[in-house]
Coordinates of C-alpha atoms (C1' of nucleotides) in Angstrom, one line a residue:
Chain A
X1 CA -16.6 -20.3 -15.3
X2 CA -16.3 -20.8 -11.6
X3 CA -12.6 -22.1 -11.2
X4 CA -12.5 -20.1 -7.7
X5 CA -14.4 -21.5 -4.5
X6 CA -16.3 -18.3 -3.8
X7 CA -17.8 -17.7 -7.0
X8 CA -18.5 -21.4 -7.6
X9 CA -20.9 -20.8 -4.2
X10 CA -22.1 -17.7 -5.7
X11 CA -23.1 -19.2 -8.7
X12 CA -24.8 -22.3 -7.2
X13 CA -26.7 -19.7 -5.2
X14 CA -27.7 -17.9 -7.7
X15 CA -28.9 -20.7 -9.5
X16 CA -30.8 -22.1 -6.5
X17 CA -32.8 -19.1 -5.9
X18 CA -33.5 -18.5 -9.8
X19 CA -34.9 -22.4 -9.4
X20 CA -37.2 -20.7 -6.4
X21 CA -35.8 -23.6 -4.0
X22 CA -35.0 -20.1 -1.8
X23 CA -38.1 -18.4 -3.0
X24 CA -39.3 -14.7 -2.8
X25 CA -38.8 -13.1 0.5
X26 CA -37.7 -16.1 2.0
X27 CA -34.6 -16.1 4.2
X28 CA -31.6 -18.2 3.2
X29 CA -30.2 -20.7 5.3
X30 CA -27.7 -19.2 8.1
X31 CA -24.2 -18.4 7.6
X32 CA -23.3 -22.3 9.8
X33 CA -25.1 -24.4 8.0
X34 CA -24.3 -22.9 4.3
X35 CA -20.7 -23.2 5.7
X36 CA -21.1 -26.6 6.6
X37 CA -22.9 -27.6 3.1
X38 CA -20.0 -26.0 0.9
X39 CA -17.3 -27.2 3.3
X40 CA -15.5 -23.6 3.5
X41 CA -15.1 -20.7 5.8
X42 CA -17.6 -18.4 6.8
X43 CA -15.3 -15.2 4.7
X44 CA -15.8 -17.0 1.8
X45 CA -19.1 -17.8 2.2
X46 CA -20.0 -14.2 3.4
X47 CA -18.0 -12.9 0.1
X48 CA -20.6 -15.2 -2.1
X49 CA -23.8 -13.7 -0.6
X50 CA -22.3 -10.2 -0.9
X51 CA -21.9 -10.9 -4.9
X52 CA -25.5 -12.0 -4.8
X53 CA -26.4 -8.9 -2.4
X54 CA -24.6 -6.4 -5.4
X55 CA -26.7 -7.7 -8.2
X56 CA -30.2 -7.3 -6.1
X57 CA -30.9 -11.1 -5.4
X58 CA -30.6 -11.3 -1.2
X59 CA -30.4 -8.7 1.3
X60 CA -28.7 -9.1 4.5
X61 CA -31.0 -8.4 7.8
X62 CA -28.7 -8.1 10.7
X63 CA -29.7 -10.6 13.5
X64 CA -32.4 -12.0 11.4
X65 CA -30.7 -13.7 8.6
X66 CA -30.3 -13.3 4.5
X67 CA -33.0 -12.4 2.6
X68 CA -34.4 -13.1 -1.2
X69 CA -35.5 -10.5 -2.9
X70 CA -35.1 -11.7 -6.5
X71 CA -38.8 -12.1 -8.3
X72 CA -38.5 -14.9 -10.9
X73 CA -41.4 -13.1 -13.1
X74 CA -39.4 -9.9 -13.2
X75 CA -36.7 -11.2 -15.4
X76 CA -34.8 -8.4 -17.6
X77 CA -35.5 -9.7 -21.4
X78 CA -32.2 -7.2 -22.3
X79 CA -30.1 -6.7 -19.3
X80 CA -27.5 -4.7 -20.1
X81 CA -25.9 -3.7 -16.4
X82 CA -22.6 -6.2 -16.9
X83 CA -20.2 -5.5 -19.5
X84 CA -21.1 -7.6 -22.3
X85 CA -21.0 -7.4 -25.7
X86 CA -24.2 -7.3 -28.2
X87 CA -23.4 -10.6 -29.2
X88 CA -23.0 -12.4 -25.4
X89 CA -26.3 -10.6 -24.3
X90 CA -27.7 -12.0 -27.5
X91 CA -26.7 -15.7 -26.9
X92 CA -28.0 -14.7 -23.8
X93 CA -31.4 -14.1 -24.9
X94 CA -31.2 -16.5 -27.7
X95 CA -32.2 -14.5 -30.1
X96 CA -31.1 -14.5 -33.9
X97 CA -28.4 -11.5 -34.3
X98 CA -26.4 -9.6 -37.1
X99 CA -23.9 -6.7 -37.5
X100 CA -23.3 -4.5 -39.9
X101 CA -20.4 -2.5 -40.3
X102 CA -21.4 1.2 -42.2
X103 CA -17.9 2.4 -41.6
X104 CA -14.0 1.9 -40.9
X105 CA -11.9 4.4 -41.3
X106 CA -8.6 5.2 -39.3
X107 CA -7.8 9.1 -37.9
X108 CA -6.0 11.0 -35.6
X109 CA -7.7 12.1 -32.6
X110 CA -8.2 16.0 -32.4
X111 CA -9.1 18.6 -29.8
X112 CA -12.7 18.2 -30.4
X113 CA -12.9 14.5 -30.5
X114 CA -10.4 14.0 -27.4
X115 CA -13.0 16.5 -25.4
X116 CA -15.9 13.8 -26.1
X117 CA -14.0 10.6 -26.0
X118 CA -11.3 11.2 -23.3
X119 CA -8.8 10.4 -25.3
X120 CA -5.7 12.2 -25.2
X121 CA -5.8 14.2 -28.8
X122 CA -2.8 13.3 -31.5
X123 CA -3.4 9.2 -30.3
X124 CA -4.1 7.6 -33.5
X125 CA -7.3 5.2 -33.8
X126 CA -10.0 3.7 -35.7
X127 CA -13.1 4.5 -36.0
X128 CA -16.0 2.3 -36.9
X129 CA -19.3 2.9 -36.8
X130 CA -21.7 -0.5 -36.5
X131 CA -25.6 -1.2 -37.2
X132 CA -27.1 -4.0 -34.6
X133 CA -29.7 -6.2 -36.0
X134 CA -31.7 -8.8 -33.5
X135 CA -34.2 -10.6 -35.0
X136 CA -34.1 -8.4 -38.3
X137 CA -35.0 -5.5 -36.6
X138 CA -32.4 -2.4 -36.6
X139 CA -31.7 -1.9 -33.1
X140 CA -28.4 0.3 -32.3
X141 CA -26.0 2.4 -34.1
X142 CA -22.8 2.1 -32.7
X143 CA -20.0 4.8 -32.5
X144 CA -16.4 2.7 -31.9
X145 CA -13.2 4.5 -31.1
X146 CA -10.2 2.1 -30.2
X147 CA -7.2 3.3 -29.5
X148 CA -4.4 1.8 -32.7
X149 CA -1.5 1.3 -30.2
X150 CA -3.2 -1.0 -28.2
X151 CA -6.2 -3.3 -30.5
X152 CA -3.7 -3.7 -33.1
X153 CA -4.7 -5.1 -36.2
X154 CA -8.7 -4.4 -36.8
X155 CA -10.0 -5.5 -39.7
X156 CA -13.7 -5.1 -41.1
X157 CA -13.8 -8.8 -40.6
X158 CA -13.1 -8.9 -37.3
X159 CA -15.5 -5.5 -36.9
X160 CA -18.3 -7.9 -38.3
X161 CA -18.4 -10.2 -35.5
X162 CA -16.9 -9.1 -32.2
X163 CA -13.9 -6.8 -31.6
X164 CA -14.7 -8.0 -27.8
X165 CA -13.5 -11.7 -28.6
X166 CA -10.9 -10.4 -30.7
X167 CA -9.2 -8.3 -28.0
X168 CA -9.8 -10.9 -25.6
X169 CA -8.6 -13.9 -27.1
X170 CA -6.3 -12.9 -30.1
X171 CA -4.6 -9.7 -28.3
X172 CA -5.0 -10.9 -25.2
X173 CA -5.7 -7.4 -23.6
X174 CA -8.2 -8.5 -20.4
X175 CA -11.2 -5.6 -20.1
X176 CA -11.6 -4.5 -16.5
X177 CA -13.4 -2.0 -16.0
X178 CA -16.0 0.3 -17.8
X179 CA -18.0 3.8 -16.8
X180 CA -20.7 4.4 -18.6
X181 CA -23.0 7.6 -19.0
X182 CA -26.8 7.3 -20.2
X183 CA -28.8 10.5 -21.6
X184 CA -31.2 10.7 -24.2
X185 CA -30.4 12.7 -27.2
X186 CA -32.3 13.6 -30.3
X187 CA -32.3 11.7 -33.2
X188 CA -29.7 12.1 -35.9
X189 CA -30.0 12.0 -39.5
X190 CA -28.4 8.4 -39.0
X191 CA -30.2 7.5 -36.4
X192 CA -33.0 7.9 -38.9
X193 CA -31.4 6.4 -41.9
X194 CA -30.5 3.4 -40.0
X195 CA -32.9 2.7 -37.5
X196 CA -36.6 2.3 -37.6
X197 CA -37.6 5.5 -35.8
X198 CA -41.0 5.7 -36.5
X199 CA -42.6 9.1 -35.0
X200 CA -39.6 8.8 -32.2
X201 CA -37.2 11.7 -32.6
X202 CA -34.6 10.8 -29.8
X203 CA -32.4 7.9 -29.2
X204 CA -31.4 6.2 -26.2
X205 CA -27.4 7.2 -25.6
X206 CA -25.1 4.8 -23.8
X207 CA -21.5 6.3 -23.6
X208 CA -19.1 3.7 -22.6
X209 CA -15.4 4.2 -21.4
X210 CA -13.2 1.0 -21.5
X211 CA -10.3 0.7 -19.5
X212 CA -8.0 -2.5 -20.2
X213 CA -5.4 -4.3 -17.3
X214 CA -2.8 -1.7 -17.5
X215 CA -5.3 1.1 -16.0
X216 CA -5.8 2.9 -19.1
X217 CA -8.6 4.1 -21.3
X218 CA -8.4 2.4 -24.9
X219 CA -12.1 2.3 -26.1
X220 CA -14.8 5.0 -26.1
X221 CA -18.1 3.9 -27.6
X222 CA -21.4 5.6 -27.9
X223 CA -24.7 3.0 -28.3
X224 CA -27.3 4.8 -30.0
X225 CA -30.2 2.6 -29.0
X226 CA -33.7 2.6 -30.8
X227 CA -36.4 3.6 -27.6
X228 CA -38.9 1.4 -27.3
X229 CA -35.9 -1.8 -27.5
X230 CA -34.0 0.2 -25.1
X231 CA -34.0 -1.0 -21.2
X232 CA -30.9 -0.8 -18.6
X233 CA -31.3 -2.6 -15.3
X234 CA -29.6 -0.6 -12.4
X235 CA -29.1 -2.0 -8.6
X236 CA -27.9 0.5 -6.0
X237 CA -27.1 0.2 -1.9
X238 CA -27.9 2.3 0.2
X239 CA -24.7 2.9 2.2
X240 CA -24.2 6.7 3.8
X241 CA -25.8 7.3 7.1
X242 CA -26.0 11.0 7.4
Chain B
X1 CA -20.4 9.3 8.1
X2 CA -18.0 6.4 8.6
X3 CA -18.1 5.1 11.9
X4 CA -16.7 2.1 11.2
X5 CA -13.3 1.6 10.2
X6 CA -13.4 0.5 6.5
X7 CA -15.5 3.2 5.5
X8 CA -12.9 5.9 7.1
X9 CA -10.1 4.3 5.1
X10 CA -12.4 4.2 1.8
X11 CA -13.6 7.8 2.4
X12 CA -10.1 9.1 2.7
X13 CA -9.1 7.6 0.1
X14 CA -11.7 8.6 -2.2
X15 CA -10.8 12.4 -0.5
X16 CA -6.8 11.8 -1.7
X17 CA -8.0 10.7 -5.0
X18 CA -10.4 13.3 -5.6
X19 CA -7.5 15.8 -4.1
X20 CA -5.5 13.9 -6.8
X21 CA -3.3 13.3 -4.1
X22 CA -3.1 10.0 -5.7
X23 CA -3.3 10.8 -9.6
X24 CA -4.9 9.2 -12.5
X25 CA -3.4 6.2 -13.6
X26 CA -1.0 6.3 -10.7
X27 CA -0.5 3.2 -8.6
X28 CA -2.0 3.8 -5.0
X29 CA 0.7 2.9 -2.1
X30 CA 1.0 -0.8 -1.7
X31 CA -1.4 -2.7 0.4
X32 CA 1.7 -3.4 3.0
X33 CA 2.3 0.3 3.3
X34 CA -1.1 1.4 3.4
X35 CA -2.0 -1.2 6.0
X36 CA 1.5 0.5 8.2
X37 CA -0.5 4.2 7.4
X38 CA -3.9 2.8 8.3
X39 CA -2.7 0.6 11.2
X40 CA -5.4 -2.3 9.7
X41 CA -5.7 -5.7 8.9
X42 CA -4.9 -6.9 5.6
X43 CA -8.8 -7.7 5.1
X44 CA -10.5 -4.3 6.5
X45 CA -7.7 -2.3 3.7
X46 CA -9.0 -4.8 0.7
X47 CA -12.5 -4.1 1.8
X48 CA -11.8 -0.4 1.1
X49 CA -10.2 -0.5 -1.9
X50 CA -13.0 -2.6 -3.4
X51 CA -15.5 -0.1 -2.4
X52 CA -12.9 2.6 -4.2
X53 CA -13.3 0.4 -7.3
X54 CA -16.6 -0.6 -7.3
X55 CA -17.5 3.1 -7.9
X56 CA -14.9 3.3 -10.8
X57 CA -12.1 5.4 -8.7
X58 CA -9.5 2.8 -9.3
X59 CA -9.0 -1.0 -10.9
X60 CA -6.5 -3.4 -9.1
X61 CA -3.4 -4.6 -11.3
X62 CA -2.7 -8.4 -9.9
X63 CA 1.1 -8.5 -9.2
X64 CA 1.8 -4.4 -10.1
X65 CA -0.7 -2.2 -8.0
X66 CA -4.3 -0.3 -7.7
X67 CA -4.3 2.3 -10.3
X68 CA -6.5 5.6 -10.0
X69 CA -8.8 5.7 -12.9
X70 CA -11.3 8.6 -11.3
X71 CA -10.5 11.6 -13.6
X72 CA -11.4 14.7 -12.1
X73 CA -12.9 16.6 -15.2
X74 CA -14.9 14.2 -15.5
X75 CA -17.3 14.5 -12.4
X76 CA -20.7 14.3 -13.2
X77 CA -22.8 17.2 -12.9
X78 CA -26.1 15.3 -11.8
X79 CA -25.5 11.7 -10.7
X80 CA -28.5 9.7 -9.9
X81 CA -26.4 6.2 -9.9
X82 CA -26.4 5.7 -6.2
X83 CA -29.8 5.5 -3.9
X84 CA -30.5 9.2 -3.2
X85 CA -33.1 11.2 -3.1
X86 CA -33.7 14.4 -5.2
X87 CA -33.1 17.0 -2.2
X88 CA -29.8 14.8 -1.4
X89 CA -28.9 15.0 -5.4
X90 CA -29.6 18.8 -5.9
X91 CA -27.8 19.7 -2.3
X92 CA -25.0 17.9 -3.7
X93 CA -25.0 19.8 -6.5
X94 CA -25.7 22.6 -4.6
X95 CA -29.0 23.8 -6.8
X96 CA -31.7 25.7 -6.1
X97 CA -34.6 23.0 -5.5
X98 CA -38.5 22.5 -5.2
X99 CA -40.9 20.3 -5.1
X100 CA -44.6 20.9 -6.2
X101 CA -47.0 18.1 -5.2
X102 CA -49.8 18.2 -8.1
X103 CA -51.7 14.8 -7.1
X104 CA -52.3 13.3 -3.5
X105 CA -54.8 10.3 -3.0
X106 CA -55.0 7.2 -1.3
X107 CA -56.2 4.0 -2.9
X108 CA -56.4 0.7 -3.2
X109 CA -53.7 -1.6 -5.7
X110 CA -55.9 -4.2 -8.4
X111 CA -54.5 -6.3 -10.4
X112 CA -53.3 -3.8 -13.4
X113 CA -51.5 -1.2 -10.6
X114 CA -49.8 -4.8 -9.3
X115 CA -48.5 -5.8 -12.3
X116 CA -47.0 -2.8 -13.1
X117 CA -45.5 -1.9 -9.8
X118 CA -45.3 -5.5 -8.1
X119 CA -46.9 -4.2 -5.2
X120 CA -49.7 -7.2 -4.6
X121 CA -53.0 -6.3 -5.4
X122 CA -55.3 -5.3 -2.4
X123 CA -52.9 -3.3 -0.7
X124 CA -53.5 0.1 0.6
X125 CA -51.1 2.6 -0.8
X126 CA -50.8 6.2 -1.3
X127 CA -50.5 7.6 -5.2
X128 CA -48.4 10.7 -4.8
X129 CA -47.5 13.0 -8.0
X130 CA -44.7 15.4 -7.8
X131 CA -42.9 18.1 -9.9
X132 CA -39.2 18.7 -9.1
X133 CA -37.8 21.8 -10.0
X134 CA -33.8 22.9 -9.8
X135 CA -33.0 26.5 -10.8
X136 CA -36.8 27.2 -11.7
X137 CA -36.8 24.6 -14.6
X138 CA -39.3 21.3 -14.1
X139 CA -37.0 18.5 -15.2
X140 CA -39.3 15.2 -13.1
X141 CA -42.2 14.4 -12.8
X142 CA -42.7 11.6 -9.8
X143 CA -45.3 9.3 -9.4
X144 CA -44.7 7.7 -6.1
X145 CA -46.4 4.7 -4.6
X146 CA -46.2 3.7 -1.0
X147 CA -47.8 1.0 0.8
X148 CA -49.7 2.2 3.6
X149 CA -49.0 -0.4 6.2
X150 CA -45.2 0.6 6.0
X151 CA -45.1 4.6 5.5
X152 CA -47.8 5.4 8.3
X153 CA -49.1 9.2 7.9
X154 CA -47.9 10.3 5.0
X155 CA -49.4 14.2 4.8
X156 CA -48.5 16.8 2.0
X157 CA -47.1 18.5 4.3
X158 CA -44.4 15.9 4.2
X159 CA -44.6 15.1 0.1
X160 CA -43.6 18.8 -0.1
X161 CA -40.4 17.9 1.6
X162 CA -38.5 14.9 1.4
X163 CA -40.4 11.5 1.6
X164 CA -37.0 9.8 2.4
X165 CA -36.3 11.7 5.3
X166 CA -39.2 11.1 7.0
X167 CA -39.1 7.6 6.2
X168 CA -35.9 7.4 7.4
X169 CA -35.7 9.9 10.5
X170 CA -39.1 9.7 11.8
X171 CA -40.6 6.1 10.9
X172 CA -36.7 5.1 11.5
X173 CA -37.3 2.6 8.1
X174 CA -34.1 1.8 6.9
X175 CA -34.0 2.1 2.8
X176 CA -31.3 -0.6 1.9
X177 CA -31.7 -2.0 -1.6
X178 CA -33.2 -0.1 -4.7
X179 CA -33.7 -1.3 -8.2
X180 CA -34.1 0.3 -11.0
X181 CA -35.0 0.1 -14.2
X182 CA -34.1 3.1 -17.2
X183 CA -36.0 3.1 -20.6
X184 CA -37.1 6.0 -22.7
X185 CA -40.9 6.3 -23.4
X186 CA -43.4 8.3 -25.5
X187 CA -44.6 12.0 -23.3
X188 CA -47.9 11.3 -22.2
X189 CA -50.6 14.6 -22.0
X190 CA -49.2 15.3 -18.0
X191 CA -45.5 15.3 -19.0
X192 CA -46.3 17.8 -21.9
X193 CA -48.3 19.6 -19.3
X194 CA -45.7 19.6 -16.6
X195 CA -42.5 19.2 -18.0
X196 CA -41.2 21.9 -20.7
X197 CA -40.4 19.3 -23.5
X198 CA -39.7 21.6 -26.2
X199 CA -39.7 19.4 -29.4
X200 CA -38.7 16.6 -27.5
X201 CA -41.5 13.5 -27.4
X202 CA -39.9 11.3 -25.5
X203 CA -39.4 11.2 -21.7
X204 CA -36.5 9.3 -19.6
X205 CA -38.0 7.0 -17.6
X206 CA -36.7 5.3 -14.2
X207 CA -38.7 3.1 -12.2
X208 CA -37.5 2.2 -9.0
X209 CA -38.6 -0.3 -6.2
X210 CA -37.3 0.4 -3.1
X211 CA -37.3 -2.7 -0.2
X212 CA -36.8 -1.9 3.4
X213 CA -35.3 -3.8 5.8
X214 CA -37.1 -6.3 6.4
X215 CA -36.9 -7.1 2.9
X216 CA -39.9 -6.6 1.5
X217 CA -40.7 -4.1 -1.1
X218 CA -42.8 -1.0 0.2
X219 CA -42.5 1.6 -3.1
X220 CA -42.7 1.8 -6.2
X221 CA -41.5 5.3 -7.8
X222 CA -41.6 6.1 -11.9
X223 CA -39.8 9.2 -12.5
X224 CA -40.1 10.8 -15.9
X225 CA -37.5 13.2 -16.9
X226 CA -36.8 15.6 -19.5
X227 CA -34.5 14.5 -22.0
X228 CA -32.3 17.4 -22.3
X229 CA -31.2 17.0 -18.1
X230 CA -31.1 13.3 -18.1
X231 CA -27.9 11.7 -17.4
X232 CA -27.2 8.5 -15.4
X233 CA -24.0 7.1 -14.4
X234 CA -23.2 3.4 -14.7
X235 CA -20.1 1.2 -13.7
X236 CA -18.9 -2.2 -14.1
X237 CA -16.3 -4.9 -13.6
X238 CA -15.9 -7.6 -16.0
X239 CA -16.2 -11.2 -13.9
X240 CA -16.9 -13.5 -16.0
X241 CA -13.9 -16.0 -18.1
X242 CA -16.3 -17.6 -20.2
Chain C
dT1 C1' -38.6 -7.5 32.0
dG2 C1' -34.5 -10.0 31.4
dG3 C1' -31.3 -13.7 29.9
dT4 C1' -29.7 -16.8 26.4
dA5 C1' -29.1 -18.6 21.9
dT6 C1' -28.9 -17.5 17.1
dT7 C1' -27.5 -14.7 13.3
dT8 C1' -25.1 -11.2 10.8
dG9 C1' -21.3 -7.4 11.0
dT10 C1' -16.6 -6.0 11.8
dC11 C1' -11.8 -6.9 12.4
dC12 C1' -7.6 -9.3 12.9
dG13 C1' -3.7 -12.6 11.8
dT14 C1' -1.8 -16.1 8.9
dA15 C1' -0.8 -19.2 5.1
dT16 C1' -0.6 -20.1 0.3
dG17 C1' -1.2 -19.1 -4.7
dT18 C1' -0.2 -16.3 -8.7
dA19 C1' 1.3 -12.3 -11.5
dT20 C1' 4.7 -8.7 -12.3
dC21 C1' 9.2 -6.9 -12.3
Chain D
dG1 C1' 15.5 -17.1 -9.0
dG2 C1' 14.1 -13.6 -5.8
dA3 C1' 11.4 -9.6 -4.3
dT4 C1' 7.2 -7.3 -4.5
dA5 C1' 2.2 -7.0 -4.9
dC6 C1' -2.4 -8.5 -5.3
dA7 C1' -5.8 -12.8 -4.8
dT8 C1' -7.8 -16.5 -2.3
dA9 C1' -8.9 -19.0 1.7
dC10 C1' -9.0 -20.3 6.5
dG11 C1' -9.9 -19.6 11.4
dG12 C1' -10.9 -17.0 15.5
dA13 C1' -12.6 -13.1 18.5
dC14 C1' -15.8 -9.8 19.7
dA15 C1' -19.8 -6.6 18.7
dA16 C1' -24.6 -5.7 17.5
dA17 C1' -29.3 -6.9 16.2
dT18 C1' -32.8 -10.2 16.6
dA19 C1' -35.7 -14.1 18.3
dC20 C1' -37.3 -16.8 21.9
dC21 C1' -38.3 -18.3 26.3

DNA sequence: TGGTATTTGTCCGTATGTATC
DNA sequence: GGATACATACGGACAAATACC
């Protein structure tokens, strides 16, 4: 992590303000003498503090200087705003984690399923459908659709622990980008079977649309996320000035 | 709207891809020619193009291109993912809108109304409540709190409308960073009341906290939605190379 | 009220590195 | 290897907002 300058500032930062030596609503030392304490140019240092600016930790006051606006106490216990896998934001959290895979089968996409998943119908793919355990508790269902001519080679094994690392490091296929759409839909007869429910009757939806280095979609996944486990940290700029 | 130069060359080009003048997964012009078309910098065009893919309209290919990854049947109907307010949203969308306020007091945070809005205790706010309506049907139900010192003379009069604008064109605030939390909780008595749930028992919930810019955080909003109209729209780059 | 220094915002030009074809 | 394309980094110039005297 960190091999480039810019994000190696960003991350020291990010650190320092987490470690409240910039506290809450303090301003950050100017542009000159950050640029002077990491040696580099004021672009690069400007690019660092717009990384921390797009994941709501400083705000820039023009003329005044860069402020903190990141509140130690108010730290997401499940952030799930980065692409990550179940398994990273686990570690993350350091808590104790399982998967269980319910099904694998392989299929040829049809009109119907290339309406909900985007992708283009007659592409074959596999389908796998996932139950996420932390700390013993049933937490997510998940819905997997991977395109065959480009993860090559699932297996249930690999299915078990993370498809993520598998495509990453084995196939070598960098993920880039991913949309994502949240709603909240009633519960399923899965949803019931597998997750504990109690007098809920919706789920939490996450659809996710994965798009690899070559520009195109490969992976559509719907996260069917228990309610009262489910939380999604958003950060938004204002930027129009109509 | 764009005054400044990068945000005509990102608007534009947002316009051509939405135009599909530049299709999905084409490659955008190179950044030489589009520099020549732009008459720019090499800097103020990468600016632009970021912007374009921070919002999931294209993904940068090192050593090939940009590719267009916005598809155009997939717009959203209701996107909330930016910082806009409900009249902006449903203008957007070109809706029939309302706004009935139900609830208008002013009072005084302690330490429970802190917690849970982060607003410190002691502080004079207003405690608005709001219905929204597009096309007749109730789908939120705001519960807005402003600090007092910063929103000066807040009326009904002005609840009825749109709280942003005046904060915005009258007390010439500046909204610039908003986060936001999503979970999905159980409907309380006012949401079955207000909100025409069906069989639904859960509501979508967003909290948001708004800071100004000064940097300090002057509302706290919870809006609950109904289920059934609830979408969000999410996007994100991988980063890290753990 | 006004002038000056400080601080962030925008924009430009250039050099070098790295990935793709 | 060479051409093309994006990525990183540096440095400088001017504008705009703010703070201070």
């Amino acid at each position: 992590m960190g091999r480039i300058k810019y994000d190696k500032i960003y991350e020291d930062l990010k650190k320092k303000i987490e470690l409240e030596v910039y506290g809450y609503q303090q301003l950050l030392p100017s542009e000159n003498n950050l640029i002077k304490e990491y040696t580099c140019s004021r672009n690069t240092l400007r690019r660092a503090v717009a990384q921390l600016a797009s994941i709501g930790y400083v705000q820039s006051l023009h003329g005044k200087g860069v402020c903190v606006i990141y509140e130690q106490h108010k730290k997401p216990g499940f952030m799930l705003g980065d692409v990550e896998s179940f398994k990273e934001a686990s570690i993350r959290n350091s808590r104790e984690n399982k998967t269980e895979v319910v099904h694998f089968s392989e299929l040829t996409a049809d009109e119907v399923l290339s309406r909900k998943t985007g992708i283009p119908a007659g592409t074959e793919i596999y389908y796998i459908q996932r139950v996420r355990f932390m700390d013993r508790q049933a937490l997510i269902i998940d819905h997997n659709y991977y395109r065959k001519d480009i993860v090559k080679g699932l297996t249930l094994e690999i299915a078990e622990n993370s498809i993520y690392e598998y495509i990453e490091n084995e196939l070598n296929e960098k993920v880039v980008t991913t949309k994502r759409i949240i709603t909240v839909e009633k519960a399923t007869e899965d949803d019931f079977r597998y997750l504990n429910l109690q007098d809920y009757n919706c789920v939490a939806v996450i659809s996710n649309y994965t798009y690899n280095a070559e520009g195109i979609m490969f992976e559509y996944t719907q996260s069917r996320h228990r309610p009262d486990y489910f939380i999604f940290f958003g950060q938004a700029q204002r930027i129009k000035n109509t």
